[in-house]
């Protein structure tokens, strides 16, 4: 409500200033109103173009200085480094070209401004210029596309080499559920048509499939560091998107089909909590939450970093709250945690 009132006041102030400007113009009886731009008009517009150029560069520098701290820390997956390198090279090329083209655009707008007695030189065509401004973007874009396809192919190489851990991510409005293959590391067959809430079969596992008996269903995702993980993703209702930003991983969860993604975690949760960028973010966040606590506002308890699985598709009114905690730990810690979990067979046994 406060934001709406603030916006309304700003709009009314803008209208008032505009009206006052019109009144001022009407009061200047001696002012000449010509439909043709004069040399003075063109010169002023040229200076304004330079001023806007300074504004563009200024806001860019300000944004880098002010908001770079909002960027994600280093990637926590084996493929994340390649992903980040491709992104930063693309950004660097775009920023370099944008800086030059904007500078030339605004400079030429001033240098070749309209002046009395000056005529523009018209070229019907110039094969050399057209070749230059065509072939250079083609070469650069082709290089980025080929590099991107190579990186994409490596990232999307989902296979069973290196004994990967098999995990299913099950999406539904508005929560996530994870399923492990159990001792045999093989997921049992499942279908939404087999969901039976009364029997605690919330994922629709096929109870006649022996591979489903030792499956483990959890609400907190644990991953062993240094071991490849093959994710199988399903959706119960609408299109969701499994997004794990710190691992540079994202894959749509589509109703009626299974999608896949694979990565190897490289940094445990405890190690990432010691990362300088993460430490700084936790410090800034908790300073803000301390202010909230003093004001008696909710969600003001101290925050501790954790990896998180998010939904990156707007899937409904509670989309913002669709997330799951991810814990990356050592192989020994992961195995100990797995031993404490209850299998699907043990879950449905009391109902039989």
PDB file of N, CA and C in Angstrom, residues 264-352:
ATOM      1  N   UNK A 264      28.471 -33.066 -10.846  1.00  0.00           N
ATOM      2  CA  UNK A 264      29.267 -33.572  -9.729  1.00  0.00           C
ATOM      3  C   UNK A 264      29.525 -32.441  -8.746  1.00  0.00           C
ATOM      4  N   UNK A 265      28.991 -32.511  -7.522  1.00  0.00           N
ATOM      5  CA  UNK A 265      29.270 -31.472  -6.514  1.00  0.00           C
ATOM      6  C   UNK A 265      30.750 -31.473  -6.150  1.00  0.00           C
ATOM      7  N   UNK A 266      31.327 -30.286  -6.002  1.00  0.00           N
ATOM      8  CA  UNK A 266      32.764 -30.186  -5.718  1.00  0.00           C
ATOM      9  C   UNK A 266      33.080 -29.483  -4.405  1.00  0.00           C
ATOM     10  N   UNK A 267      32.108 -28.823  -3.809  1.00  0.00           N
ATOM     11  CA  UNK A 267      32.337 -28.070  -2.563  1.00  0.00           C
ATOM     12  C   UNK A 267      31.247 -28.425  -1.567  1.00  0.00           C
ATOM     13  N   UNK A 268      31.615 -28.863  -0.393  1.00  0.00           N
ATOM     14  CA  UNK A 268      30.616 -29.206   0.621  1.00  0.00           C
ATOM     15  C   UNK A 268      29.947 -27.937   1.152  1.00  0.00           C
ATOM     16  N   UNK A 269      28.839 -28.148   1.816  1.00  0.00           N
ATOM     17  CA  UNK A 269      28.124 -27.015   2.409  1.00  0.00           C
ATOM     18  C   UNK A 269      29.008 -26.288   3.424  1.00  0.00           C
ATOM     19  N   UNK A 270      29.704 -27.055   4.266  1.00  0.00           N
ATOM     20  CA  UNK A 270      30.561 -26.447   5.288  1.00  0.00           C
ATOM     21  C   UNK A 270      31.699 -25.650   4.653  1.00  0.00           C
ATOM     22  N   UNK A 271      32.273 -26.161   3.579  1.00  0.00           N
ATOM     23  CA  UNK A 271      33.346 -25.433   2.895  1.00  0.00           C
ATOM     24  C   UNK A 271      32.826 -24.155   2.253  1.00  0.00           C
ATOM     25  N   UNK A 272      31.633 -24.216   1.660  1.00  0.00           N
ATOM     26  CA  UNK A 272      31.077 -23.027   1.017  1.00  0.00           C
ATOM     27  C   UNK A 272      30.731 -21.953   2.046  1.00  0.00           C
ATOM     28  N   UNK A 273      30.392 -22.356   3.250  1.00  0.00           N
ATOM     29  CA  UNK A 273      30.083 -21.378   4.297  1.00  0.00           C
ATOM     30  C   UNK A 273      31.319 -20.565   4.691  1.00  0.00           C
ATOM     31  N   UNK A 274      32.492 -21.065   4.344  1.00  0.00           N
ATOM     32  CA  UNK A 274      33.737 -20.344   4.644  1.00  0.00           C
ATOM     33  C   UNK A 274      34.209 -19.497   3.475  1.00  0.00           C
ATOM     34  N   UNK A 275      33.507 -19.581   2.350  1.00  0.00           N
ATOM     35  CA  UNK A 275      33.860 -18.779   1.178  1.00  0.00           C
ATOM     36  C   UNK A 275      33.705 -17.289   1.515  1.00  0.00           C
ATOM     37  N   UNK A 276      34.702 -16.446   1.211  1.00  0.00           N
ATOM     38  CA  UNK A 276      34.629 -15.018   1.572  1.00  0.00           C
ATOM     39  C   UNK A 276      33.372 -14.325   1.049  1.00  0.00           C
ATOM     40  N   UNK A 277      32.960 -14.636  -0.186  1.00  0.00           N
ATOM     41  CA  UNK A 277      31.753 -14.018  -0.736  1.00  0.00           C
ATOM     42  C   UNK A 277      30.519 -14.416   0.056  1.00  0.00           C
ATOM     43  N   UNK A 278      30.461 -15.689   0.436  1.00  0.00           N
ATOM     44  CA  UNK A 278      29.318 -16.177   1.207  1.00  0.00           C
ATOM     45  C   UNK A 278      29.329 -15.581   2.612  1.00  0.00           C
ATOM     46  N   UNK A 279      30.508 -15.521   3.220  1.00  0.00           N
ATOM     47  CA  UNK A 279      30.629 -14.926   4.559  1.00  0.00           C
ATOM     48  C   UNK A 279      30.143 -13.486   4.538  1.00  0.00           C
ATOM     49  N   UNK A 280      30.530 -12.736   3.498  1.00  0.00           N
ATOM     50  CA  UNK A 280      30.107 -11.340   3.391  1.00  0.00           C
ATOM     51  C   UNK A 280      28.598 -11.234   3.197  1.00  0.00           C
ATOM     52  N   UNK A 281      28.041 -12.129   2.381  1.00  0.00           N
ATOM     53  CA  UNK A 281      26.594 -12.101   2.144  1.00  0.00           C
ATOM     54  C   UNK A 281      25.828 -12.431   3.423  1.00  0.00           C
ATOM     55  N   UNK A 282      26.286 -13.428   4.174  1.00  0.00           N
ATOM     56  CA  UNK A 282      25.628 -13.790   5.435  1.00  0.00           C
ATOM     57  C   UNK A 282      25.694 -12.620   6.410  1.00  0.00           C
ATOM     58  N   UNK A 283      26.836 -11.951   6.448  1.00  0.00           N
ATOM     59  CA  UNK A 283      27.001 -10.809   7.358  1.00  0.00           C
ATOM     60  C   UNK A 283      26.028  -9.698   6.999  1.00  0.00           C
ATOM     61  N   UNK A 284      25.934  -9.371   5.704  1.00  0.00           N
ATOM     62  CA  UNK A 284      25.031  -8.304   5.280  1.00  0.00           C
ATOM     63  C   UNK A 284      23.570  -8.673   5.524  1.00  0.00           C
ATOM     64  N   UNK A 285      23.235  -9.936   5.246  1.00  0.00           N
ATOM     65  CA  UNK A 285      21.858 -10.385   5.433  1.00  0.00           C
ATOM     66  C   UNK A 285      21.458 -10.349   6.905  1.00  0.00           C
ATOM     67  N   UNK A 286      22.334 -10.820   7.774  1.00  0.00           N
ATOM     68  CA  UNK A 286      22.014 -10.847   9.201  1.00  0.00           C
ATOM     69  C   UNK A 286      21.983  -9.451   9.812  1.00  0.00           C
ATOM     70  N   UNK A 287      22.763  -8.516   9.252  1.00  0.00           N
ATOM     71  CA  UNK A 287      22.683  -7.132   9.723  1.00  0.00           C
ATOM     72  C   UNK A 287      21.306  -6.553   9.410  1.00  0.00           C
ATOM     73  N   UNK A 288      20.790  -6.870   8.227  1.00  0.00           N
ATOM     74  CA  UNK A 288      19.457  -6.412   7.845  1.00  0.00           C
ATOM     75  C   UNK A 288      18.390  -7.084   8.710  1.00  0.00           C
ATOM     76  N   UNK A 289      18.558  -8.369   8.961  1.00  0.00           N
ATOM     77  CA  UNK A 289      17.575  -9.087   9.771  1.00  0.00           C
ATOM     78  C   UNK A 289      17.585  -8.614  11.223  1.00  0.00           C
ATOM     79  N   UNK A 290      18.739  -8.175  11.688  1.00  0.00           N
ATOM     80  CA  UNK A 290      18.805  -7.619  13.046  1.00  0.00           C
ATOM     81  C   UNK A 290      17.957  -6.351  13.140  1.00  0.00           C
ATOM     82  N   UNK A 291      17.989  -5.540  12.072  1.00  0.00           N
ATOM     83  CA  UNK A 291      17.145  -4.353  12.039  1.00  0.00           C
ATOM     84  C   UNK A 291      15.670  -4.744  12.029  1.00  0.00           C
ATOM     85  N   UNK A 292      15.332  -5.785  11.276  1.00  0.00           N
ATOM     86  CA  UNK A 292      13.949  -6.261  11.257  1.00  0.00           C
ATOM     87  C   UNK A 292      13.513  -6.746  12.635  1.00  0.00           C
ATOM     88  N   UNK A 293      14.413  -7.474  13.307  1.00  0.00           N
ATOM     89  CA  UNK A 293      14.083  -7.993  14.629  1.00  0.00           C
ATOM     90  C   UNK A 293      13.798  -6.851  15.608  1.00  0.00           C
ATOM     91  N   UNK A 294      14.579  -5.777  15.489  1.00  0.00           N
ATOM     92  CA  UNK A 294      14.368  -4.624  16.365  1.00  0.00           C
ATOM     93  C   UNK A 294      13.019  -3.965  16.105  1.00  0.00           C
ATOM     94  N   UNK A 295      12.526  -4.090  14.874  1.00  0.00           N
ATOM     95  CA  UNK A 295      11.224  -3.526  14.523  1.00  0.00           C
ATOM     96  C   UNK A 295      10.085  -4.501  14.766  1.00  0.00           C
ATOM     97  N   UNK A 296      10.435  -5.748  15.201  1.00  0.00           N
ATOM     98  CA  UNK A 296       9.406  -6.747  15.448  1.00  0.00           C
ATOM     99  C   UNK A 296       8.837  -7.376  14.193  1.00  0.00           C
ATOM    100  N   UNK A 297       9.584  -7.329  13.099  1.00  0.00           N
ATOM    101  CA  UNK A 297       9.099  -7.879  11.833  1.00  0.00           C
ATOM    102  C   UNK A 297       9.358  -9.380  11.758  1.00  0.00           C
ATOM    103  N   UNK A 298       8.552 -10.128  10.994  1.00  0.00           N
ATOM    104  CA  UNK A 298       8.761 -11.578  10.861  1.00  0.00           C
ATOM    105  C   UNK A 298       9.986 -11.896  10.011  1.00  0.00           C
ATOM    106  N   UNK A 299      10.389 -13.181  10.002  1.00  0.00           N
ATOM    107  CA  UNK A 299      11.548 -13.647   9.223  1.00  0.00           C
ATOM    108  C   UNK A 299      12.807 -12.860   9.544  1.00  0.00           C
ATOM    109  N   UNK A 300      13.005 -12.598  10.816  1.00  0.00           N
ATOM    110  CA  UNK A 300      14.149 -11.792  11.230  1.00  0.00           C
ATOM    111  C   UNK A 300      15.196 -12.596  11.998  1.00  0.00           C
ATOM    112  N   UNK A 301      15.030 -13.915  12.055  1.00  0.00           N
ATOM    113  CA  UNK A 301      16.024 -14.730  12.747  1.00  0.00           C
ATOM    114  C   UNK A 301      17.312 -14.790  11.928  1.00  0.00           C
ATOM    115  N   UNK A 302      18.466 -14.990  12.570  1.00  0.00           N
ATOM    116  CA  UNK A 302      19.740 -15.059  11.835  1.00  0.00           C
ATOM    117  C   UNK A 302      19.713 -16.130  10.755  1.00  0.00           C
ATOM    118  N   UNK A 303      20.344 -15.828   9.619  1.00  0.00           N
ATOM    119  CA  UNK A 303      20.336 -16.726   8.471  1.00  0.00           C
ATOM    120  C   UNK A 303      21.687 -17.400   8.325  1.00  0.00           C
ATOM    121  N   UNK A 304      21.663 -18.674   7.933  1.00  0.00           N
ATOM    122  CA  UNK A 304      22.884 -19.442   7.669  1.00  0.00           C
ATOM    123  C   UNK A 304      22.819 -19.964   6.246  1.00  0.00           C
ATOM    124  N   UNK A 305      23.935 -19.875   5.544  1.00  0.00           N
ATOM    125  CA  UNK A 305      23.948 -20.291   4.144  1.00  0.00           C
ATOM    126  C   UNK A 305      23.669 -21.780   3.992  1.00  0.00           C
ATOM    127  N   UNK A 306      22.855 -22.101   2.998  1.00  0.00           N
ATOM    128  CA  UNK A 306      22.630 -23.478   2.568  1.00  0.00           C
ATOM    129  C   UNK A 306      22.429 -23.471   1.061  1.00  0.00           C
ATOM    130  N   UNK A 307      22.873 -24.532   0.404  1.00  0.00           N
ATOM    131  CA  UNK A 307      22.498 -24.716  -0.990  1.00  0.00           C
ATOM    132  C   UNK A 307      20.988 -24.899  -1.042  1.00  0.00           C
ATOM    133  N   UNK A 308      20.404 -24.547  -2.189  1.00  0.00           N
ATOM    134  CA  UNK A 308      18.945 -24.615  -2.268  1.00  0.00           C
ATOM    135  C   UNK A 308      18.508 -25.028  -3.667  1.00  0.00           C
ATOM    136  N   UNK A 309      17.421 -25.791  -3.710  1.00  0.00           N
ATOM    137  CA  UNK A 309      16.751 -26.148  -4.957  1.00  0.00           C
ATOM    138  C   UNK A 309      15.512 -25.274  -5.068  1.00  0.00           C
ATOM    139  N   UNK A 310      15.397 -24.551  -6.170  1.00  0.00           N
ATOM    140  CA  UNK A 310      14.292 -23.626  -6.388  1.00  0.00           C
ATOM    141  C   UNK A 310      13.492 -24.045  -7.617  1.00  0.00           C
ATOM    142  N   UNK A 311      12.270 -23.512  -7.718  1.00  0.00           N
ATOM    143  CA  UNK A 311      11.499 -23.641  -8.947  1.00  0.00           C
ATOM    144  C   UNK A 311      11.684 -22.360  -9.742  1.00  0.00           C
ATOM    145  N   UNK A 312      12.127 -22.474 -10.986  1.00  0.00           N
ATOM    146  CA  UNK A 312      12.411 -21.303 -11.808  1.00  0.00           C
ATOM    147  C   UNK A 312      11.347 -21.085 -12.885  1.00  0.00           C
ATOM    148  N   UNK A 313      10.160 -21.613 -12.652  1.00  0.00           N
ATOM    149  CA  UNK A 313       8.998 -21.328 -13.494  1.00  0.00           C
ATOM    150  C   UNK A 313       7.886 -20.794 -12.593  1.00  0.00           C
ATOM    151  N   UNK A 314       7.169 -19.802 -13.079  1.00  0.00           N
ATOM    152  CA  UNK A 314       6.062 -19.257 -12.292  1.00  0.00           C
ATOM    153  C   UNK A 314       4.917 -20.266 -12.355  1.00  0.00           C
ATOM    154  N   UNK A 315       4.826 -21.091 -11.319  1.00  0.00           N
ATOM    155  CA  UNK A 315       3.923 -22.250 -11.347  1.00  0.00           C
ATOM    156  C   UNK A 315       2.666 -22.041 -10.520  1.00  0.00           C
ATOM    157  N   UNK A 316       2.429 -20.835 -10.024  1.00  0.00           N
ATOM    158  CA  UNK A 316       1.226 -20.597  -9.235  1.00  0.00           C
ATOM    159  C   UNK A 316       1.470 -19.577  -8.148  1.00  0.00           C
ATOM    160  N   UNK A 317       0.461 -19.379  -7.312  1.00  0.00           N
ATOM    161  CA  UNK A 317       0.514 -18.294  -6.333  1.00  0.00           C
ATOM    162  C   UNK A 317       1.573 -18.488  -5.263  1.00  0.00           C
ATOM    163  N   UNK A 318       1.984 -19.729  -4.973  1.00  0.00           N
ATOM    164  CA  UNK A 318       3.014 -19.971  -3.950  1.00  0.00           C
ATOM    165  C   UNK A 318       4.335 -20.388  -4.562  1.00  0.00           C
ATOM    166  N   UNK A 319       4.529 -20.054  -5.835  1.00  0.00           N
ATOM    167  CA  UNK A 319       5.769 -20.394  -6.544  1.00  0.00           C
ATOM    168  C   UNK A 319       7.010 -19.931  -5.782  1.00  0.00           C
ATOM    169  N   UNK A 320       6.938 -18.729  -5.195  1.00  0.00           N
ATOM    170  CA  UNK A 320       8.093 -18.137  -4.510  1.00  0.00           C
ATOM    171  C   UNK A 320       8.576 -18.995  -3.348  1.00  0.00           C
ATOM    172  N   UNK A 321       7.704 -19.822  -2.804  1.00  0.00           N
ATOM    173  CA  UNK A 321       8.035 -20.602  -1.612  1.00  0.00           C
ATOM    174  C   UNK A 321       8.409 -22.042  -1.942  1.00  0.00           C
ATOM    175  N   UNK A 322       8.539 -22.376  -3.229  1.00  0.00           N
ATOM    176  CA  UNK A 322       8.814 -23.748  -3.643  1.00  0.00           C
ATOM    177  C   UNK A 322      10.329 -23.966  -3.669  1.00  0.00           C
ATOM    178  N   UNK A 323      10.853 -24.502  -2.582  1.00  0.00           N
ATOM    179  CA  UNK A 323      12.290 -24.716  -2.487  1.00  0.00           C
ATOM    180  C   UNK A 323      12.603 -25.885  -1.572  1.00  0.00           C
ATOM    181  N   UNK A 324      13.802 -26.401  -1.715  1.00  0.00           N
ATOM    182  CA  UNK A 324      14.264 -27.522  -0.896  1.00  0.00           C
ATOM    183  C   UNK A 324      15.717 -27.299  -0.513  1.00  0.00           C
ATOM    184  N   UNK A 325      16.033 -27.609   0.715  1.00  0.00           N
ATOM    185  CA  UNK A 325      17.404 -27.475   1.212  1.00  0.00           C
ATOM    186  C   UNK A 325      18.281 -28.580   0.635  1.00  0.00           C
ATOM    187  N   UNK A 326      19.497 -28.216   0.217  1.00  0.00           N
ATOM    188  CA  UNK A 326      20.470 -29.185  -0.303  1.00  0.00           C
ATOM    189  C   UNK A 326      21.692 -29.188   0.613  1.00  0.00           C
ATOM    190  N   UNK A 327      22.099 -30.360   1.015  1.00  0.00           N
ATOM    191  CA  UNK A 327      23.294 -30.498   1.858  1.00  0.00           C
ATOM    192  C   UNK A 327      24.327 -31.320   1.096  1.00  0.00           C
ATOM    193  N   UNK A 328      25.478 -30.722   0.824  1.00  0.00           N
ATOM    194  CA  UNK A 328      26.590 -31.451   0.203  1.00  0.00           C
ATOM    195  C   UNK A 328      27.574 -31.801   1.306  1.00  0.00           C
ATOM    196  N   UNK A 329      27.889 -33.076   1.422  1.00  0.00           N
ATOM    197  CA  UNK A 329      28.716 -33.561   2.533  1.00  0.00           C
ATOM    198  C   UNK A 329      29.682 -34.618   2.041  1.00  0.00           C
ATOM    199  N   UNK A 330      30.502 -35.098   2.917  1.00  0.00           N
ATOM    200  CA  UNK A 330      31.465 -36.144   2.553  1.00  0.00           C
ATOM    201  C   UNK A 330      30.734 -37.452   2.303  1.00  0.00           C
ATOM    202  N   UNK A 331      31.426 -38.382   1.647  1.00  0.00           N
ATOM    203  CA  UNK A 331      30.828 -39.688   1.351  1.00  0.00           C
ATOM    204  C   UNK A 331      30.440 -40.411   2.636  1.00  0.00           C
ATOM    205  N   UNK A 332      31.289 -40.312   3.666  1.00  0.00           N
ATOM    206  CA  UNK A 332      30.995 -40.978   4.935  1.00  0.00           C
ATOM    207  C   UNK A 332      29.754 -40.387   5.595  1.00  0.00           C
ATOM    208  N   UNK A 333      29.647 -39.074   5.597  1.00  0.00           N
ATOM    209  CA  UNK A 333      28.468 -38.420   6.188  1.00  0.00           C
ATOM    210  C   UNK A 333      27.203 -38.762   5.405  1.00  0.00           C
ATOM    211  N   UNK A 334      27.331 -38.820   4.085  1.00  0.00           N
ATOM    212  CA  UNK A 334      26.174 -39.169   3.257  1.00  0.00           C
ATOM    213  C   UNK A 334      25.711 -40.599   3.526  1.00  0.00           C
ATOM    214  N   UNK A 335      26.653 -41.531   3.589  1.00  0.00           N
ATOM    215  CA  UNK A 335      26.284 -42.924   3.843  1.00  0.00           C
ATOM    216  C   UNK A 335      25.635 -43.098   5.210  1.00  0.00           C
ATOM    217  N   UNK A 336      26.132 -42.371   6.189  1.00  0.00           N
ATOM    218  CA  UNK A 336      25.541 -42.431   7.528  1.00  0.00           C
ATOM    219  C   UNK A 336      24.114 -41.908   7.511  1.00  0.00           C
ATOM    220  N   UNK A 337      23.907 -40.820   6.785  1.00  0.00           N
ATOM    221  CA  UNK A 337      22.555 -40.252   6.681  1.00  0.00           C
ATOM    222  C   UNK A 337      21.615 -41.225   5.974  1.00  0.00           C
ATOM    223  N   UNK A 338      22.101 -41.885   4.918  1.00  0.00           N
ATOM    224  CA  UNK A 338      21.272 -42.837   4.176  1.00  0.00           C
ATOM    225  C   UNK A 338      20.841 -44.004   5.054  1.00  0.00           C
ATOM    226  N   UNK A 339      21.735 -44.452   5.918  1.00  0.00           N
ATOM    227  CA  UNK A 339      21.411 -45.575   6.805  1.00  0.00           C
ATOM    228  C   UNK A 339      20.296 -45.233   7.784  1.00  0.00           C
ATOM    229  N   UNK A 340      20.115 -43.956   8.051  1.00  0.00           N
ATOM    230  CA  UNK A 340      19.085 -43.519   9.002  1.00  0.00           C
ATOM    231  C   UNK A 340      17.716 -43.361   8.347  1.00  0.00           C
ATOM    232  N   UNK A 341      17.643 -43.433   7.010  1.00  0.00           N
ATOM    233  CA  UNK A 341      16.382 -43.210   6.318  1.00  0.00           C
ATOM    234  C   UNK A 341      15.547 -44.494   6.225  1.00  0.00           C
ATOM    235  N   UNK A 342      14.263 -44.294   6.021  1.00  0.00           N
ATOM    236  CA  UNK A 342      13.311 -45.407   5.946  1.00  0.00           C
ATOM    237  C   UNK A 342      12.988 -45.677   4.484  1.00  0.00           C
ATOM    238  N   UNK A 343      12.973 -46.955   4.108  1.00  0.00           N
ATOM    239  CA  UNK A 343      12.702 -47.318   2.720  1.00  0.00           C
ATOM    240  C   UNK A 343      11.209 -47.223   2.413  1.00  0.00           C
ATOM    241  N   UNK A 344      10.890 -47.223   1.131  1.00  0.00           N
ATOM    242  CA  UNK A 344       9.493 -47.149   0.701  1.00  0.00           C
ATOM    243  C   UNK A 344       8.706 -48.352   1.228  1.00  0.00           C
ATOM    244  N   UNK A 345       9.296 -49.532   1.189  1.00  0.00           N
ATOM    245  CA  UNK A 345       8.617 -50.740   1.684  1.00  0.00           C
ATOM    246  C   UNK A 345       8.254 -50.606   3.149  1.00  0.00           C
ATOM    247  N   UNK A 346       9.179 -50.073   3.948  1.00  0.00           N
ATOM    248  CA  UNK A 346       8.928 -49.882   5.375  1.00  0.00           C
ATOM    249  C   UNK A 346       7.878 -48.799   5.617  1.00  0.00           C
ATOM    250  N   UNK A 347       7.789 -47.848   4.709  1.00  0.00           N
ATOM    251  CA  UNK A 347       6.821 -46.757   4.856  1.00  0.00           C
ATOM    252  C   UNK A 347       5.390 -47.245   4.661  1.00  0.00           C
ATOM    253  N   UNK A 348       5.193 -48.102   3.665  1.00  0.00           N
ATOM    254  CA  UNK A 348       3.827 -48.546   3.361  1.00  0.00           C
ATOM    255  C   UNK A 348       3.438 -49.786   4.150  1.00  0.00           C
ATOM    256  N   UNK A 349       4.410 -50.435   4.835  1.00  0.00           N
ATOM    257  CA  UNK A 349       4.123 -51.685   5.568  1.00  0.00           C
ATOM    258  C   UNK A 349       3.009 -51.524   6.602  1.00  0.00           C
ATOM    259  N   UNK A 350       2.983 -50.463   7.417  1.00  0.00           N
ATOM    260  CA  UNK A 350       1.921 -50.328   8.432  1.00  0.00           C
ATOM    261  C   UNK A 350       0.535 -50.253   7.836  1.00  0.00           C
ATOM    262  N   UNK A 351       0.445 -49.807   6.583  1.00  0.00           N
ATOM    263  CA  UNK A 351      -0.868 -49.671   5.980  1.00  0.00           C
ATOM    264  C   UNK A 351      -1.385 -50.971   5.390  1.00  0.00           C
ATOM    265  N   UNK A 352      -0.541 -51.979   5.283  1.00  0.00           N
ATOM    266  CA  UNK A 352      -0.942 -53.250   4.686  1.00  0.00           C
ATOM    267  C   UNK A 352      -1.701 -54.104   5.702  1.00  0.00           C
TER     268      UNK A 352
END
